[in-house]
mmCIF file of C-alpha atoms and ligand atoms in Angstrom:
data_model
loop_
_atom_site.group_PDB
_atom_site.id
_atom_site.type_symbol
_atom_site.label_atom_id
_atom_site.label_comp_id
_atom_site.label_asym_id
_atom_site.label_seq_id
_atom_site.Cartn_x
_atom_site.Cartn_y
_atom_site.Cartn_z
ATOM 1 C CA MET A 919 39.388 42.706 0.445
ATOM 2 C CA TYR A 920 36.211 43.744 -0.239
ATOM 3 C CA THR A 921 35.360 47.007 0.029
ATOM 4 C CA VAL A 922 30.967 47.989 -0.908
ATOM 5 C CA PRO A 923 31.093 49.447 -3.878
ATOM 6 C CA ASN A 924 29.010 52.972 -4.918
ATOM 7 C CA LEU A 925 25.803 52.286 -6.585
ATOM 8 C CA LYS A 926 25.586 55.085 -8.376
ATOM 9 C CA GLU A 927 24.185 54.969 -11.141
ATOM 10 C CA TYR A 928 21.699 53.199 -9.160
ATOM 11 C CA LEU A 929 20.902 50.118 -11.297
ATOM 12 C CA SER A 930 17.582 48.190 -11.693
ATOM 13 C CA ASP A 931 18.954 44.864 -10.107
ATOM 14 C CA PRO A 932 21.991 44.846 -8.184
ATOM 15 C CA ILE A 933 22.480 40.985 -8.901
ATOM 16 C CA GLN A 934 26.298 40.723 -9.296
ATOM 17 C CA GLN A 935 27.002 43.509 -6.548
ATOM 18 C CA VAL A 936 24.576 41.306 -4.112
ATOM 19 C CA ALA A 937 26.610 37.829 -5.415
ATOM 20 C CA ASP A 938 29.930 39.866 -4.417
ATOM 21 C CA LEU A 939 28.861 40.802 -1.598
ATOM 22 C CA LEU A 940 27.406 37.483 -0.358
ATOM 23 C CA THR A 941 30.636 35.860 -1.806
ATOM 24 C CA ALA A 942 32.841 38.069 0.378
ATOM 25 C CA LEU A 943 31.066 36.868 3.513
ATOM 26 C CA HIS A 944 31.239 33.092 2.830
ATOM 27 C CA GLU A 945 34.706 33.763 1.843
ATOM 28 C CA GLU A 946 36.056 35.310 5.261
ATOM 29 C CA ALA A 947 33.350 34.044 7.497
ATOM 30 C CA GLY A 948 35.370 30.554 6.505
ATOM 31 C CA ALA A 949 38.443 31.684 7.599
ATOM 32 C CA VAL A 950 37.882 32.326 11.095
ATOM 33 C CA GLN A 951 38.909 29.789 13.139
ATOM 34 C CA THR A 952 39.156 31.604 16.879
ATOM 35 C CA GLU A 953 36.360 33.261 18.684
ATOM 36 C CA SER A 954 38.336 36.501 18.767
ATOM 37 C CA ASP A 955 38.864 36.476 14.513
ATOM 38 C CA TRP A 956 34.876 36.068 15.125
ATOM 39 C CA LYS A 957 34.787 39.250 16.767
ATOM 40 C CA VAL A 958 37.076 41.036 14.138
ATOM 41 C CA PHE A 959 35.097 39.712 11.610
ATOM 42 C CA ARG A 960 31.532 40.540 13.034
ATOM 43 C CA ASP A 961 32.158 44.172 13.670
ATOM 44 C CA ARG A 962 34.239 43.978 9.573
ATOM 45 C CA TRP A 963 30.282 43.611 8.894
ATOM 46 C CA MET A 964 27.684 44.996 11.264
ATOM 47 C CA ALA A 965 29.354 47.609 13.235
ATOM 48 C CA ARG A 966 26.801 50.546 13.504
ATOM 49 C CA LYS A 967 29.709 52.629 12.114
ATOM 50 C CA GLY A 968 32.012 51.952 9.337
ATOM 51 C CA GLY A 969 30.467 48.089 8.944
ATOM 52 C CA ILE A 970 29.958 46.536 6.082
ATOM 53 C CA LEU A 971 26.175 46.703 6.528
ATOM 54 C CA ALA A 972 26.037 50.050 7.159
ATOM 55 C CA GLN A 973 28.135 51.542 4.143
ATOM 56 C CA VAL A 974 25.234 49.225 2.802
ATOM 57 C CA ASN A 975 22.747 51.163 3.971
ATOM 58 C CA ASP A 976 24.416 54.278 2.840
ATOM 59 C CA LEU A 977 25.580 53.542 -0.273
ATOM 60 C CA TRP A 978 22.409 51.203 -1.415
ATOM 61 C CA LEU A 979 19.619 53.102 0.033
ATOM 62 C CA ARG A 980 20.291 55.670 1.412
ATOM 63 C CA ALA A 981 21.713 57.243 -1.692
ATOM 64 C CA ALA A 982 18.897 55.641 -3.822
ATOM 65 C CA PRO A 983 16.722 57.921 -5.725
ATOM 66 C CA PRO A 984 13.654 58.282 -3.643
ATOM 67 C CA GLU A 985 11.437 56.026 -6.430
ATOM 68 C CA ARG A 986 14.025 53.000 -5.782
ATOM 69 C CA LYS A 987 13.457 53.061 -1.843
ATOM 70 C CA ARG A 988 10.901 50.744 -1.175
ATOM 71 C CA ASP A 989 12.657 48.380 -3.133
ATOM 72 C CA ALA A 990 16.486 48.800 -2.245
ATOM 73 C CA GLY A 991 15.381 49.302 1.355
ATOM 74 C CA LYS A 992 13.810 45.036 0.685
ATOM 75 C CA ARG A 993 16.679 43.933 -0.438
ATOM 76 C CA VAL A 994 19.058 45.975 2.254
ATOM 77 C CA ASN A 995 16.814 44.279 4.746
ATOM 78 C CA ASP A 996 17.050 40.847 2.914
ATOM 79 C CA LEU A 997 20.621 41.479 3.122
ATOM 80 C CA LYS A 998 20.780 42.544 6.516
ATOM 81 C CA ALA A 999 19.398 39.306 7.986
ATOM 82 C CA ARG A 1000 21.432 37.315 5.839
ATOM 83 C CA VAL A 1001 24.392 38.813 6.855
ATOM 84 C CA GLU A 1002 23.177 37.632 10.605
ATOM 85 C CA GLU A 1003 22.886 35.111 9.936
ATOM 86 C CA ILE A 1004 25.975 34.051 8.755
ATOM 87 C CA VAL A 1005 27.844 35.829 11.563
ATOM 88 C CA GLU A 1006 25.766 34.187 14.004
ATOM 89 C CA ALA A 1007 26.184 30.149 12.378
ATOM 90 C CA THR A 1008 29.810 31.168 12.049
ATOM 91 C CA LEU A 1009 30.210 31.602 16.220
ATOM 92 C CA GLN A 1010 28.536 28.456 16.670
ATOM 93 C CA GLY A 1011 30.318 27.257 13.580
ATOM 94 C CA ILE A 1012 33.628 27.508 15.709
ATOM 95 C CA ARG A 1013 31.580 26.454 18.922
ATOM 96 C CA THR A 1014 30.699 23.107 17.759
ATOM 97 C CA GLY A 1015 33.595 22.771 15.252
ATOM 98 C CA VAL A 1016 31.329 22.617 12.537
ATOM 99 C CA PRO A 1017 33.192 25.133 9.514
ATOM 100 C CA ALA A 1018 29.622 27.395 9.148
ATOM 101 C CA ALA A 1019 30.634 28.786 5.824
ATOM 102 C CA ARG A 1020 30.328 25.358 4.775
ATOM 103 C CA ALA A 1021 27.722 24.371 6.970
ATOM 104 C CA ASP A 1022 25.289 26.646 5.060
ATOM 105 C CA SER A 1023 27.018 26.346 1.401
ATOM 106 C CA ASP A 1024 26.683 22.013 1.543
ATOM 107 C CA ARG A 1025 23.497 21.285 2.701
ATOM 108 C CA LEU A 1026 23.767 17.948 1.940
ATOM 109 C CA ASP A 1027 24.109 16.292 4.762
ATOM 110 C CA ILE A 1028 24.880 12.730 3.774
ATOM 111 C CA THR A 1029 24.404 11.133 6.693
ATOM 112 C CA LEU A 1030 20.214 11.801 7.226
ATOM 113 C CA PRO A 1031 18.587 9.505 6.299
ATOM 114 C CA GLY A 1032 17.276 9.767 2.593
ATOM 115 C CA ILE A 1033 13.853 10.069 1.499
ATOM 116 C CA GLN A 1034 11.917 6.890 1.552
ATOM 117 C CA ARG A 1035 10.286 5.705 -1.513
ATOM 118 C CA ALA A 1036 6.951 3.113 -0.545
ATOM 119 C CA ILE A 1037 8.395 0.270 -1.857
ATOM 120 C CA GLY A 1038 5.620 -1.461 -4.152
ATOM 121 C CA ALA A 1039 4.084 -4.504 -3.017
ATOM 122 C CA GLU A 1040 2.648 -7.711 -5.722
ATOM 123 C CA HIS A 1041 -0.512 -7.526 -6.679
ATOM 124 C CA PRO A 1042 -2.886 -10.235 -5.225
ATOM 125 C CA ILE A 1043 -2.892 -12.181 -8.212
ATOM 126 C CA ILE A 1044 0.515 -12.088 -9.326
ATOM 127 C CA LYS A 1045 1.105 -12.950 -5.800
ATOM 128 C CA THR A 1046 -1.532 -15.718 -6.005
ATOM 129 C CA MET A 1047 0.036 -16.763 -9.232
ATOM 130 C CA ASN A 1048 3.944 -16.775 -7.506
ATOM 131 C CA GLU A 1049 3.019 -19.313 -5.009
ATOM 132 C CA VAL A 1050 0.771 -21.778 -7.617
ATOM 133 C CA VAL A 1051 3.663 -21.702 -9.393
ATOM 134 C CA ALA A 1052 6.255 -21.548 -6.417
ATOM 135 C CA VAL A 1053 4.406 -24.933 -5.751
ATOM 136 C CA PHE A 1054 4.815 -26.975 -9.026
ATOM 137 C CA ARG A 1055 8.784 -25.265 -9.638
ATOM 138 C CA ASN A 1056 9.512 -27.372 -6.361
ATOM 139 C CA LEU A 1057 8.743 -30.484 -8.503
ATOM 140 C CA GLY A 1058 10.680 -29.949 -10.721
ATOM 141 C CA TYR A 1059 8.472 -27.637 -13.323
ATOM 142 C CA SER A 1060 10.101 -24.967 -15.222
ATOM 143 C CA VAL A 1061 7.703 -22.006 -15.900
ATOM 144 C CA GLU A 1062 7.101 -21.147 -19.724
ATOM 145 C CA GLU A 1063 5.340 -17.998 -21.172
ATOM 146 C CA GLY A 1064 3.512 -16.816 -24.608
ATOM 147 C CA PRO A 1065 2.270 -14.361 -26.392
ATOM 148 C CA GLU A 1066 -1.283 -12.707 -25.275
ATOM 149 C CA ILE A 1067 -1.936 -12.346 -29.199
ATOM 150 C CA GLU A 1068 -2.495 -15.525 -30.254
ATOM 151 C CA THR A 1069 -2.875 -17.508 -34.137
ATOM 152 C CA ASP A 1070 -6.270 -19.516 -34.025
ATOM 153 C CA TYR A 1071 -3.942 -22.676 -34.740
ATOM 154 C CA TYR A 1072 -2.114 -22.072 -31.188
ATOM 155 C CA ASN A 1073 -5.177 -21.085 -29.418
ATOM 156 C CA PHE A 1074 -7.808 -23.639 -31.115
ATOM 157 C CA GLU A 1075 -6.897 -26.201 -33.957
ATOM 158 C CA ALA A 1076 -3.975 -27.750 -32.896
ATOM 159 C CA LEU A 1077 -5.507 -27.903 -29.437
ATOM 160 C CA ASN A 1078 -8.394 -30.268 -30.927
ATOM 161 C CA PHE A 1079 -10.741 -26.913 -32.117
ATOM 162 C CA PRO A 1080 -11.518 -27.638 -35.647
ATOM 163 C CA PRO A 1081 -12.723 -24.883 -37.311
ATOM 164 C CA ASN A 1082 -16.214 -24.367 -37.033
ATOM 165 C CA HIS A 1083 -16.311 -26.998 -33.868
ATOM 166 C CA PRO A 1084 -18.879 -25.840 -30.894
ATOM 167 C CA ALA A 1085 -16.729 -26.560 -28.825
ATOM 168 C CA ARG A 1086 -14.849 -23.256 -29.550
ATOM 169 C CA ASP A 1087 -18.219 -21.557 -28.943
ATOM 170 C CA THR A 1088 -17.382 -21.777 -24.832
ATOM 171 C CA GLN A 1089 -14.471 -19.725 -25.180
ATOM 172 C CA ASP A 1090 -16.401 -16.176 -26.137
ATOM 173 C CA THR A 1091 -13.518 -14.791 -28.052
ATOM 174 C CA LEU A 1092 -12.457 -12.233 -29.086
ATOM 175 C CA PHE A 1093 -10.821 -11.721 -32.243
ATOM 176 C CA ILE A 1094 -8.468 -9.195 -34.300
ATOM 177 C CA ALA A 1095 -10.182 -6.975 -36.903
ATOM 178 C CA ASN A 1096 -9.146 -7.680 -40.507
ATOM 179 C CA GLN A 1097 -8.021 -10.578 -40.456
ATOM 180 C CA ARG A 1098 -10.203 -12.370 -42.658
ATOM 181 C CA THR A 1099 -7.875 -11.865 -46.255
ATOM 182 C CA LYS A 1100 -4.762 -14.017 -44.213
ATOM 183 C CA PRO A 1101 -5.617 -18.312 -43.772
ATOM 184 C CA PRO A 1102 -7.932 -18.874 -40.915
ATOM 185 C CA ARG A 1103 -5.023 -20.903 -39.156
ATOM 186 C CA GLU A 1104 -2.974 -17.347 -39.714
ATOM 187 C CA GLN A 1105 -5.830 -15.406 -37.893
ATOM 188 C CA LEU A 1106 -4.898 -13.345 -34.677
ATOM 189 C CA LEU A 1107 -7.323 -13.757 -31.561
ATOM 190 C CA LEU A 1108 -6.860 -12.646 -28.203
ATOM 191 C CA ARG A 1109 -6.117 -16.136 -26.256
ATOM 192 C CA THR A 1110 -8.508 -17.533 -24.315
ATOM 193 C CA HIS A 1111 -6.827 -19.453 -22.601
ATOM 194 C CA THR A 1112 -2.600 -20.002 -21.797
ATOM 195 C CA SER A 1113 -3.254 -23.486 -23.460
ATOM 196 C CA PRO A 1114 -1.727 -22.706 -26.651
ATOM 197 C CA VAL A 1115 1.933 -22.224 -24.640
ATOM 198 C CA GLN A 1116 1.018 -26.098 -24.386
ATOM 199 C CA ILE A 1117 1.531 -26.855 -28.503
ATOM 200 C CA ARG A 1118 4.500 -23.936 -28.267
ATOM 201 C CA THR A 1119 6.776 -24.974 -25.772
ATOM 202 C CA MET A 1120 6.205 -28.741 -27.245
ATOM 203 C CA GLU A 1121 7.554 -27.563 -30.630
ATOM 204 C CA LYS A 1122 10.644 -26.225 -29.067
ATOM 205 C CA MET A 1123 11.379 -28.983 -26.175
ATOM 206 C CA GLU A 1124 11.448 -32.064 -26.809
ATOM 207 C CA PRO A 1125 10.075 -35.213 -24.064
ATOM 208 C CA PRO A 1126 10.378 -34.861 -21.342
ATOM 209 C CA ILE A 1127 8.494 -31.906 -20.320
ATOM 210 C CA ARG A 1128 6.978 -30.672 -17.051
ATOM 211 C CA ILE A 1129 5.646 -26.624 -17.450
ATOM 212 C CA VAL A 1130 3.646 -24.109 -15.815
ATOM 213 C CA ILE A 1131 2.653 -21.487 -17.332
ATOM 214 C CA PRO A 1132 1.037 -18.630 -15.853
ATOM 215 C CA GLY A 1133 -0.226 -15.104 -17.541
ATOM 216 C CA LYS A 1134 -3.272 -13.033 -18.739
ATOM 217 C CA VAL A 1135 -5.984 -14.622 -20.493
ATOM 218 C CA TYR A 1136 -9.271 -12.789 -22.777
ATOM 219 C CA ARG A 1137 -12.547 -13.505 -23.447
ATOM 220 C CA ASN A 1138 -15.687 -11.255 -24.463
ATOM 221 C CA ASP A 1139 -16.949 -11.333 -20.725
ATOM 222 C CA PRO A 1140 -18.237 -8.020 -19.079
ATOM 223 C CA PRO A 1141 -17.319 -7.398 -16.572
ATOM 224 C CA ASP A 1142 -19.198 -8.290 -13.103
ATOM 225 C CA ALA A 1143 -18.728 -9.266 -9.557
ATOM 226 C CA SER A 1144 -16.892 -13.149 -11.382
ATOM 227 C CA HIS A 1145 -16.402 -12.042 -14.828
ATOM 228 C CA SER A 1146 -13.889 -9.899 -16.293
ATOM 229 C CA PRO A 1147 -12.853 -9.558 -20.222
ATOM 230 C CA MET A 1148 -8.902 -9.987 -18.869
ATOM 231 C CA PHE A 1149 -7.943 -12.665 -16.346
ATOM 232 C CA HIS A 1150 -4.984 -14.624 -15.815
ATOM 233 C CA GLN A 1151 -4.405 -18.998 -15.709
ATOM 234 C CA ILE A 1152 -2.187 -21.104 -14.869
ATOM 235 C CA GLU A 1153 -1.465 -23.905 -16.524
ATOM 236 C CA GLY A 1154 0.455 -27.405 -16.694
ATOM 237 C CA LEU A 1155 1.735 -29.692 -18.525
ATOM 238 C CA ALA A 1156 3.466 -33.218 -18.013
ATOM 239 C CA VAL A 1157 4.861 -35.254 -20.560
ATOM 240 C CA ASP A 1158 6.508 -38.590 -19.906
ATOM 241 C CA THR A 1159 6.483 -42.717 -21.149
ATOM 242 C CA ASN A 1160 3.881 -44.047 -19.107
ATOM 243 C CA ILE A 1161 1.951 -40.620 -17.368
ATOM 244 C CA THR A 1162 -0.896 -41.840 -16.151
ATOM 245 C CA PHE A 1163 -3.775 -40.207 -14.655
ATOM 246 C CA GLY A 1164 -2.768 -41.701 -11.241
ATOM 247 C CA ASP A 1165 -0.057 -39.149 -11.584
ATOM 248 C CA LEU A 1166 -2.161 -36.529 -12.386
ATOM 249 C CA LYS A 1167 -4.296 -36.898 -9.126
ATOM 250 C CA GLY A 1168 -1.393 -37.206 -7.059
ATOM 251 C CA THR A 1169 0.026 -34.511 -8.668
ATOM 252 C CA LEU A 1170 -3.192 -31.788 -8.377
ATOM 253 C CA ASP A 1171 -3.702 -33.528 -4.712
ATOM 254 C CA HIS A 1172 0.130 -32.925 -4.033
ATOM 255 C CA ALA A 1173 -0.179 -29.253 -5.077
ATOM 256 C CA MET A 1174 -4.216 -28.109 -3.358
ATOM 257 C CA LYS A 1175 -2.657 -29.219 -0.279
ATOM 258 C CA ALA A 1176 0.796 -27.404 -0.442
ATOM 259 C CA PHE A 1177 -1.443 -24.162 -1.937
ATOM 260 C CA PHE A 1178 -4.270 -24.197 0.870
ATOM 261 C CA GLY A 1179 -3.008 -26.464 3.433
ATOM 262 C CA SER A 1180 -2.187 -30.390 3.929
ATOM 263 C CA SER A 1181 -5.892 -30.467 5.630
ATOM 264 C CA VAL A 1182 -8.301 -29.706 2.426
ATOM 265 C CA LYS A 1183 -9.598 -32.768 0.329
ATOM 266 C CA THR A 1184 -9.691 -33.077 -3.521
ATOM 267 C CA SER A 1185 -12.359 -34.639 -5.390
ATOM 268 C CA PHE A 1186 -12.214 -35.408 -9.502
ATOM 269 C CA ARG A 1187 -15.401 -34.713 -11.646
ATOM 270 C CA PRO A 1188 -15.427 -35.855 -15.201
ATOM 271 C CA SER A 1189 -15.978 -33.019 -17.442
ATOM 272 C CA PHE A 1190 -14.616 -32.322 -21.006
ATOM 273 C CA PHE A 1191 -12.308 -30.007 -22.589
ATOM 274 C CA PRO A 1192 -11.625 -30.940 -26.428
ATOM 275 C CA PHE A 1193 -7.426 -31.956 -25.479
ATOM 276 C CA THR A 1194 -7.528 -33.782 -23.058
ATOM 277 C CA GLU A 1195 -9.249 -37.360 -22.644
ATOM 278 C CA PRO A 1196 -10.156 -37.761 -20.762
ATOM 279 C CA SER A 1197 -11.250 -34.994 -18.748
ATOM 280 C CA ALA A 1198 -12.037 -33.416 -15.617
ATOM 281 C CA GLU A 1199 -12.786 -31.033 -13.012
ATOM 282 C CA LEU A 1200 -10.863 -30.457 -9.813
ATOM 283 C CA LEU A 1201 -12.535 -29.762 -6.622
ATOM 284 C CA VAL A 1202 -11.143 -28.846 -3.102
ATOM 285 C CA SER A 1203 -12.846 -29.668 0.474
ATOM 286 C CA CYS A 1204 -13.679 -25.674 1.565
ATOM 287 C CA PHE A 1205 -10.964 -24.280 3.378
ATOM 288 C CA VAL A 1206 -13.150 -21.915 4.735
ATOM 289 C CA CYS A 1207 -15.860 -24.143 6.604
ATOM 290 C CA GLY A 1208 -14.001 -27.404 6.323
ATOM 291 C CA GLY A 1209 -16.602 -29.420 4.558
ATOM 292 C CA SER A 1210 -19.418 -28.820 6.412
ATOM 293 C CA GLY A 1211 -20.806 -26.173 3.904
ATOM 294 C CA LYS A 1212 -21.566 -24.312 7.062
ATOM 295 C CA ARG A 1213 -19.880 -21.763 9.343
ATOM 296 C CA SER A 1214 -20.866 -21.688 12.021
ATOM 297 C CA THR A 1215 -24.380 -21.409 12.559
ATOM 298 C CA GLU A 1216 -23.996 -19.188 9.001
ATOM 299 C CA PRO A 1217 -24.688 -20.848 5.684
ATOM 300 C CA CYS A 1218 -21.322 -20.773 3.907
ATOM 301 C CA ARG A 1219 -21.088 -18.794 0.944
ATOM 302 C CA PRO A 1220 -16.860 -19.447 -0.010
ATOM 303 C CA CYS A 1221 -18.614 -23.147 -1.532
ATOM 304 C CA LYS A 1222 -22.635 -22.029 -1.938
ATOM 305 C CA GLN A 1223 -22.413 -24.533 1.753
ATOM 306 C CA THR A 1224 -21.992 -27.579 -1.161
ATOM 307 C CA GLY A 1225 -18.390 -28.021 1.304
ATOM 308 C CA TRP A 1226 -16.592 -28.338 -2.562
ATOM 309 C CA ILE A 1227 -14.925 -25.714 -4.362
ATOM 310 C CA GLU A 1228 -14.035 -26.468 -8.448
ATOM 311 C CA THR A 1229 -10.314 -25.025 -9.023
ATOM 312 C CA LEU A 1230 -9.207 -26.286 -12.013
ATOM 313 C CA GLY A 1231 -10.169 -27.813 -15.190
ATOM 314 C CA CYS A 1232 -7.335 -30.907 -16.486
ATOM 315 C CA GLY A 1233 -7.115 -34.577 -18.012
ATOM 316 C CA MET A 1234 -5.088 -36.243 -19.466
ATOM 317 C CA VAL A 1235 -3.534 -34.986 -23.194
ATOM 318 C CA ASP A 1236 -5.851 -36.117 -25.949
ATOM 319 C CA PRO A 1237 -3.100 -38.071 -28.427
ATOM 320 C CA ASN A 1238 -4.770 -35.639 -31.377
ATOM 321 C CA VAL A 1239 -2.868 -33.255 -29.790
ATOM 322 C CA PHE A 1240 0.602 -35.186 -29.962
ATOM 323 C CA GLU A 1241 -0.239 -35.451 -33.013
ATOM 324 C CA PHE A 1242 0.269 -31.707 -34.532
ATOM 325 C CA VAL A 1243 4.107 -31.842 -32.734
ATOM 326 C CA LYS A 1244 4.429 -35.184 -33.038
ATOM 327 C CA ASP A 1245 7.609 -34.377 -35.563
ATOM 328 C CA ASN A 1246 9.489 -33.310 -32.172
ATOM 329 C CA GLY A 1247 9.436 -36.220 -30.417
ATOM 330 C CA TYR A 1248 5.800 -36.249 -29.055
ATOM 331 C CA ASP A 1249 4.549 -39.648 -31.013
ATOM 332 C CA PRO A 1250 1.225 -40.595 -28.871
ATOM 333 C CA SER A 1251 1.888 -44.090 -29.322
ATOM 334 C CA LYS A 1252 5.235 -43.740 -26.638
ATOM 335 C CA VAL A 1253 4.218 -40.746 -24.720
ATOM 336 C CA SER A 1254 2.012 -39.498 -22.548
ATOM 337 C CA GLY A 1255 0.819 -36.549 -20.334
ATOM 338 C CA PHE A 1256 -1.324 -34.832 -18.143
ATOM 339 C CA ALA A 1257 -2.344 -31.429 -18.452
ATOM 340 C CA PHE A 1258 -4.576 -28.748 -15.940
ATOM 341 C CA GLY A 1259 -5.477 -24.716 -16.085
ATOM 342 C CA MET A 1260 -6.518 -22.771 -13.393
ATOM 343 C CA GLY A 1261 -7.713 -19.235 -13.126
ATOM 344 C CA ALA A 1262 -5.777 -17.160 -10.501
ATOM 345 C CA ASP A 1263 -8.129 -14.901 -9.928
ATOM 346 C CA ARG A 1264 -11.103 -17.173 -8.847
ATOM 347 C CA ILE A 1265 -8.293 -18.150 -6.151
ATOM 348 C CA ALA A 1266 -7.333 -15.253 -5.266
ATOM 349 C CA LEU A 1267 -10.798 -14.179 -4.333
ATOM 350 C CA LEU A 1268 -11.270 -17.550 -2.115
ATOM 351 C CA LYS A 1269 -7.783 -16.948 -0.622
ATOM 352 C CA TYR A 1270 -8.312 -13.621 0.232
ATOM 353 C CA GLY A 1271 -12.232 -13.573 0.521
ATOM 354 C CA VAL A 1272 -12.705 -10.992 -1.756
ATOM 355 C CA ASP A 1273 -16.298 -10.967 -2.816
ATOM 356 C CA ASP A 1274 -15.742 -8.689 -6.635
ATOM 357 C CA LEU A 1275 -13.710 -9.464 -8.925
ATOM 358 C CA GLN A 1276 -13.058 -6.119 -10.469
ATOM 359 C CA LEU A 1277 -11.551 -5.122 -7.182
ATOM 360 C CA PHE A 1278 -8.643 -6.793 -8.319
ATOM 361 C CA PHE A 1279 -8.785 -4.364 -11.636
ATOM 362 C CA GLN A 1280 -9.694 -1.219 -10.286
ATOM 363 C CA ASN A 1281 -5.905 -0.883 -8.716
ATOM 364 C CA ASP A 1282 -7.671 1.838 -5.543
ATOM 365 C CA VAL A 1283 -4.422 1.485 -3.609
ATOM 366 C CA ARG A 1284 -6.953 1.155 -0.364
ATOM 367 C CA PHE A 1285 -8.055 -2.149 -1.083
ATOM 368 C CA LEU A 1286 -4.552 -3.019 -2.323
ATOM 369 C CA ARG A 1287 -2.572 -2.188 0.541
ATOM 370 C CA GLN A 1288 -4.478 -4.809 2.364
ATOM 371 C CA PHE A 1289 -2.213 -7.077 0.825
ATOM 372 C CA ALA A 1290 1.255 -5.279 0.623
HETATM 373 N N1 DAH B 2661 -8.020 -24.195 -20.985
HETATM 374 C C1 DAH B 2661 -9.230 -24.769 -19.805
HETATM 375 C C2 DAH B 2661 -10.105 -23.095 -20.246
HETATM 376 O O1 DAH B 2661 -9.529 -22.003 -19.968
HETATM 377 C C3 DAH B 2661 -8.524 -24.991 -18.971
HETATM 378 C C4 DAH B 2661 -7.895 -26.404 -18.482
HETATM 379 C C5 DAH B 2661 -8.895 -27.687 -18.845
HETATM 380 C C6 DAH B 2661 -6.553 -26.849 -19.039
HETATM 381 C C7 DAH B 2661 -8.051 -28.540 -18.867
HETATM 382 C C8 DAH B 2661 -5.856 -27.613 -19.222
HETATM 383 C C9 DAH B 2661 -6.687 -28.630 -19.336
HETATM 384 O O2 DAH B 2661 -4.460 -28.198 -19.261
HETATM 385 O O3 DAH B 2661 -6.531 -29.602 -19.083
HETATM 386 O O4 DAH B 2661 -11.094 -23.368 -20.603
#
């Protein structure tokens, strides 16, 4: 049975004594089962005469030397409050059937709803890429990825950009420093497009293949409302026997309708890329103004009043490209294919009606939250 010790040599910090007292309090509270138990318990701790608190008052406070009185007074007051609280809770405990000692010492209530952490959401560009990829997955395409630090060979040479060819100038390449001692093909750079993954995949997979390649690409473009030194592309490649330009048109027309809505029309315009021949640019009819170039009375901005929006570059794989992977079954006299590459950021801008590309990369949650 607990008794209040004498703090004779008044200890400067009676932590142990306070802890012993509280342990006894909890133990005794835990043993209380009926209201009459409780009355005994209450009186033992709180009776004005001879109750434990009264003894504490006498032995710990009154007996304290003058210079310790203030400190002791505060401690004893805290203890009183604590004892009163537990005594009261013990009564509530027997009335409600929840033991106070447990309710007090075990404050973890597993029935309370947990702390909800906000779940992140897909970034609008990632979301756009996933949606485009999903369209092609449904056509049986699989997803491939490749490194963002790439060699000159994969980024240029095997895509039919010979060394020093002016077509390289269009790519505003960011080169990795200190590569000059390496053979030109092995020199590293930040990939300027996802097209190198075409070669990497053809090296490891024999035809037929149908792949899409989402990823980040880099160019030496200062950031502005429509440019960023880092941006995103989705590349596609289909190689098989007898693939024709008609297959390219049909596939991309279907993909644009699946992505932008079944009412869009597509149009192909001649273009040039070193790794495709012939090459084309694909336009979709403006899904904002419906192709009229006007929005009610206002000029339509997304299509710059032309009624058409450029979405990607494409073409039939140039036989010179197959020459680099000929040994893996890509004999240009036997297989043919088409490829395409689109800028995911531009598509996300158009789709969500955002007018500044930088908003996608500043990652201000007030902006991003709108897409969650
Ligand atoms: N790689 C090109 C670029 O970034 C885009 C492109 C055009 C990819 C035509 C292709 C293609 O696969 O066939 O400018």
